[in-house]
PDB file of C-alpha atoms in Angstrom:
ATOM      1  CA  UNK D   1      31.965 -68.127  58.127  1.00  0.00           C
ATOM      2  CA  UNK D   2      32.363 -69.854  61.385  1.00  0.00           C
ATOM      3  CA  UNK D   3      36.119 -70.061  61.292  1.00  0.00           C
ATOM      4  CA  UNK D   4      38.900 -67.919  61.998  1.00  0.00           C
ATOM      5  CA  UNK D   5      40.481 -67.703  58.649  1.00  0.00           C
ATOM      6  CA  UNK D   6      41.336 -65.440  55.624  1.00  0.00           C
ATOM      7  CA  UNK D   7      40.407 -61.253  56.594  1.00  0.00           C
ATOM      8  CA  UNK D   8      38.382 -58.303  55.432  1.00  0.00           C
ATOM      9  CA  UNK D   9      38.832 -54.801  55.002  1.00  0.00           C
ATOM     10  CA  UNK D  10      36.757 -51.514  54.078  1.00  0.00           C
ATOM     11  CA  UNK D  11      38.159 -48.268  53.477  1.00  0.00           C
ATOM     12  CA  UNK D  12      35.942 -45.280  52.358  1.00  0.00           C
ATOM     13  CA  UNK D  13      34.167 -41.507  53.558  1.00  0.00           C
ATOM     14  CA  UNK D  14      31.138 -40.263  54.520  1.00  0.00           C
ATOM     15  CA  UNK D  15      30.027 -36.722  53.583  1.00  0.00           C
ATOM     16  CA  UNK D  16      26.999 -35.130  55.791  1.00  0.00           C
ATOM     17  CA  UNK D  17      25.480 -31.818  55.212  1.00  0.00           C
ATOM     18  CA  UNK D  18      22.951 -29.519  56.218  1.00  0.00           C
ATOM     19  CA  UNK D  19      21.392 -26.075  55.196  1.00  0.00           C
ATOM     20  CA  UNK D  20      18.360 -23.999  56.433  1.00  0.00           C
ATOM     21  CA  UNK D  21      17.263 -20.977  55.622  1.00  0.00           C
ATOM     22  CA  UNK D  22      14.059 -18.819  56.450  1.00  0.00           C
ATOM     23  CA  UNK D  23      12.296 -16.645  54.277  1.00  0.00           C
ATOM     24  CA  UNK D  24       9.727 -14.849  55.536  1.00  0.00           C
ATOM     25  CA  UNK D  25       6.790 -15.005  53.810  1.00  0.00           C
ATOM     26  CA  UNK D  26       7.812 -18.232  52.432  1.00  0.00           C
ATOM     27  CA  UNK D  27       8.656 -20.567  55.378  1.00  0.00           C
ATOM     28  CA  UNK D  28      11.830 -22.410  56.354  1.00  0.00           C
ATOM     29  CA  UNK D  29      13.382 -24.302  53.580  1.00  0.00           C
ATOM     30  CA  UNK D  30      16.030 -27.306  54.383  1.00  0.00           C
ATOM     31  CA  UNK D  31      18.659 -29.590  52.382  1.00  0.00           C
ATOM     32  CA  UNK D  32      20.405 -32.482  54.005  1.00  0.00           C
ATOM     33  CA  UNK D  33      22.743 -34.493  51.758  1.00  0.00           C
ATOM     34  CA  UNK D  34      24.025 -37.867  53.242  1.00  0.00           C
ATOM     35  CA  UNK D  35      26.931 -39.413  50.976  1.00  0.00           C
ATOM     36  CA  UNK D  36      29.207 -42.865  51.817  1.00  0.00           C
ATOM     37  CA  UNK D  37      32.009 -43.195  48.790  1.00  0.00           C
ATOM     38  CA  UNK D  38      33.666 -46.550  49.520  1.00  0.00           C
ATOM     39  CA  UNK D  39      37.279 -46.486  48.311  1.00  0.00           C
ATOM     40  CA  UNK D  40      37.535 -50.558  48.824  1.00  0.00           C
ATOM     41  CA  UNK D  41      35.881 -53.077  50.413  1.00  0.00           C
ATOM     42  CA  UNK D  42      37.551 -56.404  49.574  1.00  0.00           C
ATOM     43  CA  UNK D  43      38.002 -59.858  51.393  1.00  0.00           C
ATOM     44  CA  UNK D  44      39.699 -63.567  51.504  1.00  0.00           C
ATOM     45  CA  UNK D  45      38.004 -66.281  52.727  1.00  0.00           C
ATOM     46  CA  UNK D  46      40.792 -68.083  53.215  1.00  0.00           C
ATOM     47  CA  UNK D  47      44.239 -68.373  54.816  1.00  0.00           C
ATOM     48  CA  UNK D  48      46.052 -69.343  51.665  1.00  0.00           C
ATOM     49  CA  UNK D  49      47.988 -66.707  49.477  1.00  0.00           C
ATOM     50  CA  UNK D  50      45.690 -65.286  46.894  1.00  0.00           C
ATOM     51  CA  UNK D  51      44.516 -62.137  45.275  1.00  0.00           C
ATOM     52  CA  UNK D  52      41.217 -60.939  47.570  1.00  0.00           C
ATOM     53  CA  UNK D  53      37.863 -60.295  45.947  1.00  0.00           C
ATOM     54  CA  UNK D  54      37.025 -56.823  45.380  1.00  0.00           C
ATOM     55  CA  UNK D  55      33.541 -55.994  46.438  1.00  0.00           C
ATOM     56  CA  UNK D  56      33.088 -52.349  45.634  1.00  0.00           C
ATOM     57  CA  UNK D  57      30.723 -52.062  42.832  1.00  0.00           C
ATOM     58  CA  UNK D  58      29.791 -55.333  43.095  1.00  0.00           C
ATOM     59  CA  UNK D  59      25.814 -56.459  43.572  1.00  0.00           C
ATOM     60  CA  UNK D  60      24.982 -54.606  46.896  1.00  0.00           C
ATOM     61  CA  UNK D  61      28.509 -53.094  47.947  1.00  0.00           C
ATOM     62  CA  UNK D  62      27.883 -49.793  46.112  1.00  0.00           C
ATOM     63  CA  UNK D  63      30.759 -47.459  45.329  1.00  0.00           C
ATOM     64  CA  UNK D  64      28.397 -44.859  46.009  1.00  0.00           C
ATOM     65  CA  UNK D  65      25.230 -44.442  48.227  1.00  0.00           C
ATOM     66  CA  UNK D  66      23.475 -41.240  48.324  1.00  0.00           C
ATOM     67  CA  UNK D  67      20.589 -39.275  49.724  1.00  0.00           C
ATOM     68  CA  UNK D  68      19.374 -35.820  49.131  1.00  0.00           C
ATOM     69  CA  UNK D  69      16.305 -34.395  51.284  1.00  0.00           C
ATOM     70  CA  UNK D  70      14.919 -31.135  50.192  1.00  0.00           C
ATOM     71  CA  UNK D  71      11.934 -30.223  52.870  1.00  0.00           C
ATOM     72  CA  UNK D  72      10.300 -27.064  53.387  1.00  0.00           C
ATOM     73  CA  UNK D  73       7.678 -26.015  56.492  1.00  0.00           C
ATOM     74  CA  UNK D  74       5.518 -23.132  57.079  1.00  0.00           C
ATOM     75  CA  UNK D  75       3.381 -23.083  60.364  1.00  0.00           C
ATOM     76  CA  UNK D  76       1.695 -26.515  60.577  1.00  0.00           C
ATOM     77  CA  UNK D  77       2.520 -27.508  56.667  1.00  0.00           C
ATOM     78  CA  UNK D  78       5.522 -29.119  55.672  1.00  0.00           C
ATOM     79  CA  UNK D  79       6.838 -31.154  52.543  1.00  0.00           C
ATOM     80  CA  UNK D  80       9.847 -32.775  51.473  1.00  0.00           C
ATOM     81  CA  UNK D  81      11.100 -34.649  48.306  1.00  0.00           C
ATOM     82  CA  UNK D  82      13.921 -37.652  49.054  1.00  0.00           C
ATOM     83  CA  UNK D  83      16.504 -38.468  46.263  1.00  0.00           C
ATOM     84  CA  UNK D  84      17.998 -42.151  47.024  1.00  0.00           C
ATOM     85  CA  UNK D  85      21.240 -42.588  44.432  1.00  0.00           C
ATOM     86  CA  UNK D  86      22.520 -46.106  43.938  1.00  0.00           C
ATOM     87  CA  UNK D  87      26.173 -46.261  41.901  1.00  0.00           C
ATOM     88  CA  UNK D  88      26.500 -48.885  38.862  1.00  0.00           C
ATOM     89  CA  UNK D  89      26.866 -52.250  40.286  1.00  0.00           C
ATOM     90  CA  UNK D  90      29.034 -54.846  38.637  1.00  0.00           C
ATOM     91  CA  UNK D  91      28.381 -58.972  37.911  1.00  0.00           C
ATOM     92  CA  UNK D  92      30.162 -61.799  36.173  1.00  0.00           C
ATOM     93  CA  UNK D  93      28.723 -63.156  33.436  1.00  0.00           C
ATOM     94  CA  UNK D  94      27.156 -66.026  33.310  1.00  0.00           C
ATOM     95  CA  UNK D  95      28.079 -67.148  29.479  1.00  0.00           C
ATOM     96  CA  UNK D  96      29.431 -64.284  27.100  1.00  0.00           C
ATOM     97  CA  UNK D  97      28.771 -66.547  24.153  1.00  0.00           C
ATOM     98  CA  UNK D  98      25.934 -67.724  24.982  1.00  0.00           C
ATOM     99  CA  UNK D  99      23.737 -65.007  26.515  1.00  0.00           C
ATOM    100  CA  UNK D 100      26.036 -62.056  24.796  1.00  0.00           C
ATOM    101  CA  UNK D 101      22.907 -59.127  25.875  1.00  0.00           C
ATOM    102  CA  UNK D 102      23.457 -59.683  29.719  1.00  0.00           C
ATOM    103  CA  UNK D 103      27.773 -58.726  29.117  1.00  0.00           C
ATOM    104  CA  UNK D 104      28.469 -55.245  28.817  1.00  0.00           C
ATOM    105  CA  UNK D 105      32.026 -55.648  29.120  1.00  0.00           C
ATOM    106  CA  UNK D 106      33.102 -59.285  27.781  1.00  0.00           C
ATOM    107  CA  UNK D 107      36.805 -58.033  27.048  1.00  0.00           C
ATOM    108  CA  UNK D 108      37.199 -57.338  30.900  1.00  0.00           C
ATOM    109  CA  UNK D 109      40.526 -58.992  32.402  1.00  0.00           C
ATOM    110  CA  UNK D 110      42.400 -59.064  36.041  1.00  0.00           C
ATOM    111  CA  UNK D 111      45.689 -59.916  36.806  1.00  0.00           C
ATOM    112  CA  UNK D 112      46.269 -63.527  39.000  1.00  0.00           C
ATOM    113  CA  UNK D 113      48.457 -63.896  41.524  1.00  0.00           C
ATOM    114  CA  UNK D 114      51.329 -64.808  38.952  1.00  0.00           C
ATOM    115  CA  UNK D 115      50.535 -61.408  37.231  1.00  0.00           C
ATOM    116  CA  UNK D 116      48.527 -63.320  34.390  1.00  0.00           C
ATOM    117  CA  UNK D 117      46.223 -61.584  32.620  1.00  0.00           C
ATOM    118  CA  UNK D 118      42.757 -63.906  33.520  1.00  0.00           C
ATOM    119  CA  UNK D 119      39.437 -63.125  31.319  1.00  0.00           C
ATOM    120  CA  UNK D 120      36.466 -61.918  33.507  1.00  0.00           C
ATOM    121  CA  UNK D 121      33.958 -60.614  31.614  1.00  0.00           C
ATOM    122  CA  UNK D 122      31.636 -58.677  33.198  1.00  0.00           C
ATOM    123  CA  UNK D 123      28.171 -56.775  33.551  1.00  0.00           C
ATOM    124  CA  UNK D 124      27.806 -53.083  34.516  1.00  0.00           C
ATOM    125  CA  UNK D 125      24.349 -51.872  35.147  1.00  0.00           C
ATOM    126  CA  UNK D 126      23.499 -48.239  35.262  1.00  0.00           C
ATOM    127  CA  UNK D 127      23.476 -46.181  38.341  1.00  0.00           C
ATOM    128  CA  UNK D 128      19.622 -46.026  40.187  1.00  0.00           C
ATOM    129  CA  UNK D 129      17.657 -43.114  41.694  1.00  0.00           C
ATOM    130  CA  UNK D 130      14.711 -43.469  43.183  1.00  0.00           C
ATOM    131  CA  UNK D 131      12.153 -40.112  44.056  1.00  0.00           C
ATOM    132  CA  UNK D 132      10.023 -39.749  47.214  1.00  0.00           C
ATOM    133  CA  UNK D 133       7.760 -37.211  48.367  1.00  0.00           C
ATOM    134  CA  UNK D 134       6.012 -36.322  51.048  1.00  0.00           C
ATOM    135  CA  UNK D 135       3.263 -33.636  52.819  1.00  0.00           C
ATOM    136  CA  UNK D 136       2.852 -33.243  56.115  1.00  0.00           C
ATOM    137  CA  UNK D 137       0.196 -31.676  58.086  1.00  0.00           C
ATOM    138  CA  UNK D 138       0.923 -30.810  62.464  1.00  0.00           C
ATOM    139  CA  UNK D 139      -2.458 -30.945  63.815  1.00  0.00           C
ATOM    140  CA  UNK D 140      -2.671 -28.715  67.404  1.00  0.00           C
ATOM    141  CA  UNK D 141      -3.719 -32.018  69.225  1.00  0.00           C
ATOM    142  CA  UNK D 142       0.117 -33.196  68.774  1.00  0.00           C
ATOM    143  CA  UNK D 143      -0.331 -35.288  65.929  1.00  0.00           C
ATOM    144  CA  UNK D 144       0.928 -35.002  62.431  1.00  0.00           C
ATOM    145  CA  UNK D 145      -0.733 -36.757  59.465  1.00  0.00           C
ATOM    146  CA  UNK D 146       1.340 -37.094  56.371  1.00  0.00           C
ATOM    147  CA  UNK D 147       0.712 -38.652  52.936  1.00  0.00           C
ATOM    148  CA  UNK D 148       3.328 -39.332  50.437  1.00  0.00           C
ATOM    149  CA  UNK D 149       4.471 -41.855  47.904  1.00  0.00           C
ATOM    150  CA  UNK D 150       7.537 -43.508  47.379  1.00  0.00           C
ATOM    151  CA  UNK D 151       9.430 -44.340  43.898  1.00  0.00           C
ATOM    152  CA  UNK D 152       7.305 -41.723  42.744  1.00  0.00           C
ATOM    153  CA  UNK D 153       8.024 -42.362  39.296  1.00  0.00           C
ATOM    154  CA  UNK D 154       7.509 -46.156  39.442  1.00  0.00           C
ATOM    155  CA  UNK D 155      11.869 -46.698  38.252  1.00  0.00           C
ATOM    156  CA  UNK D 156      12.805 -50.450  38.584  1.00  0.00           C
ATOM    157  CA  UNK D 157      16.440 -51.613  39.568  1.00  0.00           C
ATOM    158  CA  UNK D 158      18.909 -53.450  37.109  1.00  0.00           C
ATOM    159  CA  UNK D 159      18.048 -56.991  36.647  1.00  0.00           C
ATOM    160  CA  UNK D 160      20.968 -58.967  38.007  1.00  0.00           C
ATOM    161  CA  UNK D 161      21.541 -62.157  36.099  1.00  0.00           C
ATOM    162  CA  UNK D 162      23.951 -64.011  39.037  1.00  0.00           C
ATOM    163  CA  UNK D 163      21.399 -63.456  41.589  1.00  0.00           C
ATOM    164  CA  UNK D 164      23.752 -61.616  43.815  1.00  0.00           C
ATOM    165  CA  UNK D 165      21.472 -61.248  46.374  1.00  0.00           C
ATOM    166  CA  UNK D 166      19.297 -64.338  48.138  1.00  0.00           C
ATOM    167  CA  UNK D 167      19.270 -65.610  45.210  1.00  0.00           C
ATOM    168  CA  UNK D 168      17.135 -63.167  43.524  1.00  0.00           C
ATOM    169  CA  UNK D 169      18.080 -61.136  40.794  1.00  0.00           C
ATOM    170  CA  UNK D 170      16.779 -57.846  41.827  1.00  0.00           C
ATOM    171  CA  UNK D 171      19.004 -56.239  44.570  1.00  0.00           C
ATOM    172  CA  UNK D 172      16.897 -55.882  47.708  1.00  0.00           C
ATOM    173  CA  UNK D 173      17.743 -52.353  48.849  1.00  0.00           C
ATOM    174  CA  UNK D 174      15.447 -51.376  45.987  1.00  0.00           C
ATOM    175  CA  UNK D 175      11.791 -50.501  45.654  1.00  0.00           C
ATOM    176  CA  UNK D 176       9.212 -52.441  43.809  1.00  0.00           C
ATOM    177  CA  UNK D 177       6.681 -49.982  42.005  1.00  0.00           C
ATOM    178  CA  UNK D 178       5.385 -47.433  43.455  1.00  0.00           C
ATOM    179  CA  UNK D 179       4.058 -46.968  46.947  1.00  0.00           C
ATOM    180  CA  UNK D 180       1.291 -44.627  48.298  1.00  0.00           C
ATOM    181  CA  UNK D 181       1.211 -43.987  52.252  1.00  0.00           C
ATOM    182  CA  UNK D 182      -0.827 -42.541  54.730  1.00  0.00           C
ATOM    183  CA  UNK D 183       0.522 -42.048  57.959  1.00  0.00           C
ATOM    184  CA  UNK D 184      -0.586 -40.666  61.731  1.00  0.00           C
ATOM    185  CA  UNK D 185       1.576 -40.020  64.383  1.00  0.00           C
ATOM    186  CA  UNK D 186       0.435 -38.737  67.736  1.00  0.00           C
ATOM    187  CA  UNK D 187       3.278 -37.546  70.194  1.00  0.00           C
ATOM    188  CA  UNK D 188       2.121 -37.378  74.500  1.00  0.00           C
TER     189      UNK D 188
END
């Protein structure tokens, strides 16, 4: 907002790593693995005494965000396969009696700031992976041409009945169907 009130604060890690090895024969072979765990990530929007929202694990604050590249290259030829890994994401429900299949956990509860127990009940989707690939071909004119697809195996995102995000109830971050590419990049 556009005044100076209430505060927010994010605590969490990032994990990086890399591996190559040669073989041969075989060509190089390569694994990078690119983790952020977010411990908390919670906020008040205003100045007045209150419990903060919790965002973690709530419609586009993932508790977890991961990739894992696995690539390999041998003279001009290359390929690599992308895992993208999307934790659960929780969302209040809209009406527990009334639309009981979009409230996997109706019996949720969180303590007020008088320590009452309050009734939340809640929706936890699953966690989401999506699978890219990619081929790669270094032509000696300083070009490469790749092809590749993304979502390779067409998986669709949790529906999201509060339309957490632009008001839309599929999270943004995520793909829609499958995608084919073709791609040329000259370097001078």
């Amino acid at each position: 907002g556009g005044r100076n009130a209430g505060y927010r604060e994010t605590e969490g890690y990032d994990f990086d790593v890399s591996y190559r090895f040669d073989l041969e024969n075989w060509g190089a072979f390569t694994t990078q693995w690119n983790t952020t765990y977010t411990v908390r990530d919670e906020n008040l929007s205003t100045n007045a005494p209150g419990i903060p929202n919790q965002n973690t694990s709530f419609a586009g604050s993932f508790r977890i965000r991961s990739n894992l590249n696995l690539g390999w290259e041998l003279g001009d030829f290359g390929a690599s396969w992308t895992i993208r890994y999307y934790s659960a994401m929780k969302e209040s429900c809209l009406s527990a009696a009334a639309f009981p299949e979009e409230c996997s956990d109706p019996d949720y509860r969180y303590p007020n700031i008088d320590g009452e127990s309050i009734a939340a009940p809640l929706n936890v989707t699953g966690a989401t992976a999506f699978n890219d690939v990619q081929f790669r071909w270094t032509a000696p004119w300083k070009a490469t041409i790749s092809v590749g697809a993304n979502n390779v195996f067409g998986r669709e995102g949790p529906v999201m009945y509060t339309q957490p995000n632009a008001n839309v109830s599929y999270y943004g971050g995520f793909d829609i169907g499958r995608f084919y590419y073709a791609r040329y990049t000259q370097r001078f």
